[in-house]
Short mmCIF file of C-alpha atoms in Angstrom, two decimals:
data_model
loop_
_atom_site.label_atom_id
_atom_site.label_comp_id
_atom_site.label_asym_id
_atom_site.label_seq_id
_atom_site.Cartn_x
_atom_site.Cartn_y
_atom_site.Cartn_z
CA UNK A 1 8.55 -24.62 -9.38
CA UNK A 2 11.12 -27.81 -9.86
CA UNK A 3 14.09 -24.94 -9.60
CA UNK A 4 12.48 -23.83 -6.59
CA UNK A 5 12.36 -27.02 -5.01
CA UNK A 6 15.97 -27.93 -6.19
CA UNK A 7 17.05 -24.69 -4.34
CA UNK A 8 15.34 -25.44 -1.17
CA UNK A 9 17.01 -29.16 -0.86
CA UNK A 10 20.38 -27.51 -1.51
CA UNK A 11 19.85 -25.10 1.16
CA UNK A 12 18.81 -27.96 3.46
CA UNK A 13 21.93 -30.09 2.46
CA UNK A 14 24.70 -27.23 2.63
CA UNK A 15 23.73 -25.85 5.89
CA UNK A 16 24.83 -29.06 7.65
CA UNK A 17 28.42 -27.82 6.71
CA UNK A 18 31.44 -25.36 7.91
CA UNK A 19 29.69 -21.72 8.30
CA UNK A 20 27.10 -22.29 6.62
CA UNK A 21 23.49 -20.86 8.19
CA UNK A 22 20.02 -21.71 7.59
CA UNK A 23 16.67 -19.84 8.94
CA UNK A 24 13.61 -18.12 8.58
CA UNK A 25 12.02 -15.13 8.20
CA UNK A 26 8.58 -12.57 8.32
CA UNK A 27 7.75 -9.42 7.75
CA UNK A 28 5.76 -6.74 5.22
CA UNK A 29 5.69 -5.44 1.77
CA UNK A 30 4.74 -1.77 1.12
CA UNK A 31 4.38 -2.22 -2.63
CA UNK A 32 3.94 0.00 -5.69
CA UNK A 33 4.16 0.38 -9.67
CA UNK A 34 6.73 2.72 -11.47
CA UNK A 35 6.64 3.79 -14.78
CA UNK A 36 9.95 1.92 -16.04
CA UNK A 37 13.14 1.41 -14.23
CA UNK A 38 13.36 4.05 -10.96
CA UNK A 39 10.43 6.28 -12.96
CA UNK A 40 7.47 7.94 -11.54
CA UNK A 41 5.97 6.08 -8.71
CA UNK A 42 2.44 6.16 -7.67
CA UNK A 43 1.68 3.88 -4.33
CA UNK A 44 -1.44 3.92 -2.01
CA UNK A 45 -1.45 2.25 1.40
CA UNK A 46 -0.76 -1.39 -0.19
CA UNK A 47 0.73 -3.45 2.61
CA UNK A 48 1.66 -7.11 2.03
CA UNK A 49 2.57 -10.19 3.79
CA UNK A 50 6.46 -11.51 2.97
CA UNK A 51 7.75 -14.51 4.66
CA UNK A 52 10.30 -17.16 3.30
CA UNK A 53 13.40 -19.15 4.46
CA UNK A 54 17.22 -17.99 4.13
CA UNK A 55 20.62 -19.69 3.58
CA UNK A 56 23.88 -18.10 4.16
CA UNK A 57 27.37 -19.51 3.10
CA UNK A 58 30.39 -17.45 4.06
CA UNK A 59 32.68 -16.46 1.20
CA UNK A 60 34.98 -14.54 3.42
CA UNK A 61 35.21 -12.87 6.68
CA UNK A 62 33.50 -9.91 5.42
CA UNK A 63 31.12 -11.23 2.68
CA UNK A 64 28.56 -14.20 2.59
CA UNK A 65 26.08 -15.57 -0.20
CA UNK A 66 22.70 -14.87 1.46
CA UNK A 67 19.79 -16.46 -1.27
CA UNK A 68 16.58 -16.41 0.21
CA UNK A 69 12.83 -18.56 -0.93
CA UNK A 70 10.26 -15.87 -0.32
CA UNK A 71 6.47 -15.75 -0.55
CA UNK A 72 5.38 -12.44 -1.37
CA UNK A 73 2.31 -9.92 -1.88
CA UNK A 74 2.99 -7.48 -4.13
CA UNK A 75 1.27 -5.05 -6.67
CA UNK A 76 -1.77 -2.44 -5.93
CA UNK A 77 -3.41 -3.94 -3.04
CA UNK A 78 -5.89 -1.19 -2.33
CA UNK A 79 -9.02 -0.64 -4.87
CA UNK A 80 -9.03 3.12 -6.12
CA UNK A 81 -12.59 4.36 -5.80
CA UNK A 82 -13.65 6.25 -8.51
CA UNK A 83 -14.50 4.69 -12.31
CA UNK A 84 -11.58 4.26 -15.00
CA UNK A 85 -12.21 6.07 -18.20
CA UNK A 86 -9.66 5.72 -20.65
CA UNK A 87 -11.38 8.21 -23.33
CA UNK A 88 -9.75 11.86 -22.34
CA UNK A 89 -13.17 13.84 -24.55
CA UNK A 90 -15.17 12.55 -21.25
CA UNK A 91 -12.47 13.80 -18.72
CA UNK A 92 -10.72 10.99 -17.42
CA UNK A 93 -7.31 9.53 -17.14
CA UNK A 94 -5.62 6.69 -15.99
CA UNK A 95 -2.82 6.63 -13.39
CA UNK A 96 -0.39 3.76 -11.94
CA UNK A 97 -2.71 3.47 -9.01
CA UNK A 98 -5.58 2.46 -10.32
CA UNK A 99 -4.18 -1.01 -11.99
CA UNK A 100 -5.88 -1.96 -8.75
CA UNK A 101 -4.19 -5.65 -9.00
CA UNK A 102 -3.07 -7.86 -6.40
CA UNK A 103 -0.07 -9.99 -7.52
CA UNK A 104 1.52 -13.09 -5.43
CA UNK A 105 5.23 -13.85 -6.25
CA UNK A 106 7.38 -16.70 -5.15
CA UNK A 107 10.37 -14.84 -4.93
CA UNK A 108 14.25 -15.96 -5.23
CA UNK A 109 16.46 -13.20 -4.09
CA UNK A 110 20.23 -14.00 -4.99
CA UNK A 111 21.83 -11.09 -2.49
CA UNK A 112 25.06 -10.96 -1.09
CA UNK A 113 25.77 -9.78 2.57
CA UNK A 114 28.86 -7.37 3.07
CA UNK A 115 29.75 -7.21 6.58
CA UNK A 116 28.55 -8.87 9.67
CA UNK A 117 26.43 -7.54 12.96
CA UNK A 118 25.40 -4.61 11.00
CA UNK A 119 25.52 -5.30 7.50
CA UNK A 120 24.51 -4.28 3.20
CA UNK A 121 22.29 -6.62 1.17
CA UNK A 122 22.49 -6.44 -2.38
CA UNK A 123 21.87 -8.56 -5.53
CA UNK A 124 19.49 -9.92 -8.19
CA UNK A 125 16.02 -11.18 -7.92
CA UNK A 126 13.63 -13.46 -9.94
CA UNK A 127 9.93 -13.70 -8.98
CA UNK A 128 7.70 -16.46 -10.34
CA UNK A 129 3.82 -15.16 -10.28
CA UNK A 130 1.59 -17.37 -9.01
CA UNK A 131 -1.43 -15.56 -8.40
CA UNK A 132 -3.30 -12.47 -10.33
CA UNK A 133 -6.21 -11.13 -8.90
CA UNK A 134 -7.84 -7.98 -10.60
CA UNK A 135 -10.31 -5.19 -8.25
CA UNK A 136 -11.48 -2.63 -11.46
CA UNK A 137 -11.91 -2.57 -14.68
CA UNK A 138 -8.56 -2.45 -15.84
CA UNK A 139 -8.01 -6.25 -16.11
CA UNK A 140 -4.95 -6.73 -18.50
CA UNK A 141 -3.03 -9.82 -17.60
CA UNK A 142 0.70 -9.44 -16.64
CA UNK A 143 2.74 -9.66 -19.76
CA UNK A 144 5.24 -12.07 -17.83
CA UNK A 145 4.77 -14.58 -14.81
CA UNK A 146 8.88 -14.14 -14.59
CA UNK A 147 9.82 -10.91 -12.65
CA UNK A 148 13.39 -9.61 -12.73
CA UNK A 149 15.01 -6.91 -10.96
CA UNK A 150 17.53 -5.81 -7.91
CA UNK A 151 17.50 -5.95 -4.34
CA UNK A 152 19.43 -3.45 -2.07
CA UNK A 153 18.92 -3.07 2.00
CA UNK A 154 20.38 -3.79 5.17
CA UNK A 155 20.50 -5.23 8.66
CA UNK A 156 21.58 -5.86 11.90
CA UNK A 157 22.07 -9.13 13.94
CA UNK A 158 21.45 -9.74 17.84
CA UNK A 159 22.03 -12.91 18.33
CA UNK A 160 20.58 -15.26 16.17
CA UNK A 161 17.66 -12.59 15.44
CA UNK A 162 18.11 -10.57 12.21
CA UNK A 163 16.30 -7.14 11.70
CA UNK A 164 16.34 -6.07 7.69
CA UNK A 165 14.94 -3.08 5.72
CA UNK A 166 15.15 -2.75 1.89
CA UNK A 167 13.62 -2.19 -1.77
CA UNK A 168 13.21 -3.70 -5.00
CA UNK A 169 12.78 -2.69 -8.05
CA UNK A 170 11.85 -4.81 -11.09
CA UNK A 171 13.35 -4.65 -14.79
CA UNK A 172 10.97 -6.50 -16.36
CA UNK A 173 7.74 -5.00 -17.37
CA UNK A 174 4.56 -6.26 -16.01
CA UNK A 175 1.86 -3.78 -17.69
CA UNK A 176 1.36 -1.13 -20.28
CA UNK A 177 -1.05 1.51 -21.25
CA UNK A 178 -1.55 4.48 -23.27
CA UNK A 179 -1.72 8.03 -20.96
CA UNK A 180 -3.88 9.95 -23.28
CA UNK A 181 -2.76 13.49 -22.01
CA UNK A 182 0.71 12.91 -23.41
CA UNK A 183 0.54 10.30 -25.50
CA UNK A 184 3.44 8.61 -24.13
CA UNK A 185 2.93 4.63 -23.26
CA UNK A 186 3.36 3.58 -19.75
CA UNK A 187 5.09 0.89 -18.53
CA UNK A 188 4.56 -0.80 -14.83
CA UNK A 189 7.56 -2.33 -13.42
CA UNK A 190 7.11 -3.85 -9.68
CA UNK A 191 8.70 -1.93 -6.72
CA UNK A 192 8.12 -2.57 -2.94
CA UNK A 193 9.98 -1.49 0.02
CA UNK A 194 10.63 -3.95 3.04
CA UNK A 195 10.65 -5.08 6.32
CA UNK A 196 11.47 -8.07 7.70
CA UNK A 197 12.42 -9.75 11.32
CA UNK A 198 14.19 -13.82 10.91
CA UNK A 199 15.88 -16.19 12.89
CA UNK A 200 18.96 -18.22 12.13
CA UNK A 201 19.03 -21.62 13.06
CA UNK A 202 22.49 -22.51 13.00
#
């Protein structure tokens, strides 16, 4: 958390110079888990809040460094009805959408913005797990409290307003379980799609 505080103070300090900008935004995530990186996706109606601050530093006329600090509700936030059974003889199996675990992160996207009025955003992201709430019999703790992945998205500006959509794919393994019908080990990674609206103060 100390690193996050330092980042926030730096943003506030740098925003006073040159073409640097500072703003705030809010929106929502549609979150899910993937089997590995860009693997099988099983998702339910799992929506969460995203809100944060953004700092933008001009590197050239068409490239800007655009880091953010975000509160983000992720994971499988919808409880799946039915009993989870890990014994295939009884007839049960386990799917990604039965993890039923709400995850809350403080995320630090280190994005780069390409072009201006209509733009593309891409960059790595660090996430720090601050809350984990289980809603089913599956109560395995997250394997790591730090999530690392990649953002890709786009947006457009309207005066001082900006509108963005994007996707995130985590590279860090969050959970692991065995899928009995195949004998394979399923590695659950974070993923989400997001839509946000923000305002640049400068």
